[in-house]
Amino acid sequence: MNLSDVKDAFPILKQLENGQPLVYLDSGATAQTPVSVIDTIARYYREENANVHRGVYGLSERATDAYEGARSKVRRFLNAASDKEIIFVRGTTEAINLVAQTWGRRHLKAGDEVVITEMEHHSNIVPWQLLREELGIKLVVVPMTDDGEIRLADFEACLTSKTQLVSVVHMSNALGTINPVADMVQAAKKVGAKVLLDGAQAVPHMSVDVRALDCDFYAFSGHKLYGPTGIGVLYGKEALLDAMPPYQAGGDMIYSVTFDKTEYNVLPYKFEAGTPNISGAIGLGAAIDFVESIGLDTIAAYEHELLTYATRQLQTIDGLRIIGTAPNKGGVISFIVEGTHPHDMATLMDQDGIALRASHHCAMPVMQHFDVPATLRASFGVYNTHEDIDRLVAAVEEARTMLV
Ligand code: PMP
């Protein structure tokens, strides 16, 4: 697919918002869905809908093939070693909670240390706080610089012989910073710690190879990758997943059940209790086809160019301050405009058809670091254009003039 045609693949972007053509700049919250994904989900319900792994009739076998086919696509997409390492979950949040509640509860004890960073999304903070309350583990937070960067030396200084797990974001949703995760994994291995990477923002914007990274767990959400909501992935190394107790219990995650004893199913089914999100997984498979038809490297280069252009243009606005100025960033610009509240700015910009977020972005410690209640955040997807950026800049100027 040619990049100039990409926008046409997204029906929702043809809509008017408040009488203006929609400029969607909130892909960090959720990306829009291309017609190929929408059609795949519709076709599933029209032609293949049945429960998986249960029926011997043709329809159920076709649904099972499609569901397991999506798993294989995810495996290839992440370059995992085996389909057994791909667990379908609701999203990044559930993936991290799964690791905390199964691996964490089994392996961590009072005094053990879990290392996170100051730029984590709440979904990579609160699950560990729950474990801290329950088990008495210690949560160690790597500080970030005023550019919104994690320095490798600061990270290494937080690693000790008590570090059992490092759980860090690959790309920050609040700042756009891309962390040096390959080096972080290597450093963590030296103290014998396991590593979980939160790939919610990274996966739509760059190619990810879990074997090259050598991380133990990798989590992402389908809806940020142009797929449907309610589906996501936990990658885990097979030996680790095998040794973990199940997360939830019910149908499909068992091999045999008596009232005295239950034997669990093999991977990956051990972690997929109950009827899974079948259409979601198949939709996610179609989303992977979509990004691969363009190429993750092409997407990364295009979005980098948009980011550079948008940064330059926004910096021309009086009183505008960009929050998060790390040299290695993905397509996210967080900013504030002196003398205005982000919510007022976003409300006015909505009148111009510009959809961008004003919030703490589920990363309140980041807001605390920069001493702001919230920021405006423009986050890009593959469908955004230079014209979108020009409209964003004009709308920021106009809203600022009205408020200041
Ligand atoms: N981590 C990061 C970095 C995110 O951006 C998000 C979503 N904003 C999440 C985790 C949580 O993802 P989900 O809500 O899809 O579970």
PDB file of C-alpha atoms and ligand atoms in Angstrom, residues 28-29 91-94 121 123 169 171 173 198 200-201 221 223-224, ligand 1:
ATOM      1  CA  GLY A  28      -1.793   7.033  21.290  1.00  0.00           C
ATOM      2  CA  ALA A  29      -5.126   6.491  23.048  1.00  0.00           C
ATOM      3  CA  GLY A  91      -4.819  -5.626  26.266  1.00  0.00           C
ATOM      4  CA  THR A  92      -1.580  -4.378  27.762  1.00  0.00           C
ATOM      5  CA  THR A  93      -3.220  -3.795  31.136  1.00  0.00           C
ATOM      6  CA  GLU A  94      -4.353  -7.388  31.414  1.00  0.00           C
ATOM      7  CA  HIS A 121       1.662   4.254  32.449  1.00  0.00           C
ATOM      8  CA  SER A 123      -0.995   0.018  34.216  1.00  0.00           C
ATOM      9  CA  VAL A 169       7.790   1.022  28.926  1.00  0.00           C
ATOM     10  CA  MET A 171       7.865   3.968  24.231  1.00  0.00           C
ATOM     11  CA  ASN A 173       2.614   7.405  25.780  1.00  0.00           C
ATOM     12  CA  ASP A 198       5.288  -2.535  27.895  1.00  0.00           C
ATOM     13  CA  ALA A 200       1.597  -0.617  23.945  1.00  0.00           C
ATOM     14  CA  GLN A 201       2.977   2.439  22.141  1.00  0.00           C
ATOM     15  CA  SER A 221      -2.817  -3.871  22.782  1.00  0.00           C
ATOM     16  CA  HIS A 223      -6.501  -1.241  19.434  1.00  0.00           C
ATOM     17  CA  LYS A 224      -3.357   0.882  19.261  1.00  0.00           C
TER      18      LYS A 224
HETATM   19  N1  PMP B   1       0.980   1.220  28.530  1.00  0.00           N
HETATM   20  C1  PMP B   1       1.064   2.284  27.719  1.00  0.00           C
HETATM   21  C2  PMP B   1       2.407   2.884  27.443  1.00  0.00           C
HETATM   22  C3  PMP B   1      -0.090   2.791  27.142  1.00  0.00           C
HETATM   23  O1  PMP B   1      -0.008   3.846  26.324  1.00  0.00           O
HETATM   24  C4  PMP B   1      -1.338   2.189  27.412  1.00  0.00           C
HETATM   25  C5  PMP B   1      -2.622   2.753  26.832  1.00  0.00           C
HETATM   26  N2  PMP B   1      -2.723   4.144  26.884  1.00  0.00           N
HETATM   27  C6  PMP B   1      -1.365   1.080  28.252  1.00  0.00           C
HETATM   28  C7  PMP B   1      -0.189   0.616  28.788  1.00  0.00           C
HETATM   29  C8  PMP B   1      -2.634   0.379  28.582  1.00  0.00           C
HETATM   30  O2  PMP B   1      -3.185  -0.174  27.431  1.00  0.00           O
HETATM   31  P1  PMP B   1      -4.658  -0.757  27.439  1.00  0.00           P
HETATM   32  O3  PMP B   1      -5.535   0.345  28.003  1.00  0.00           O
HETATM   33  O4  PMP B   1      -4.945  -1.039  26.008  1.00  0.00           O
HETATM   34  O5  PMP B   1      -4.666  -1.961  28.300  1.00  0.00           O
END
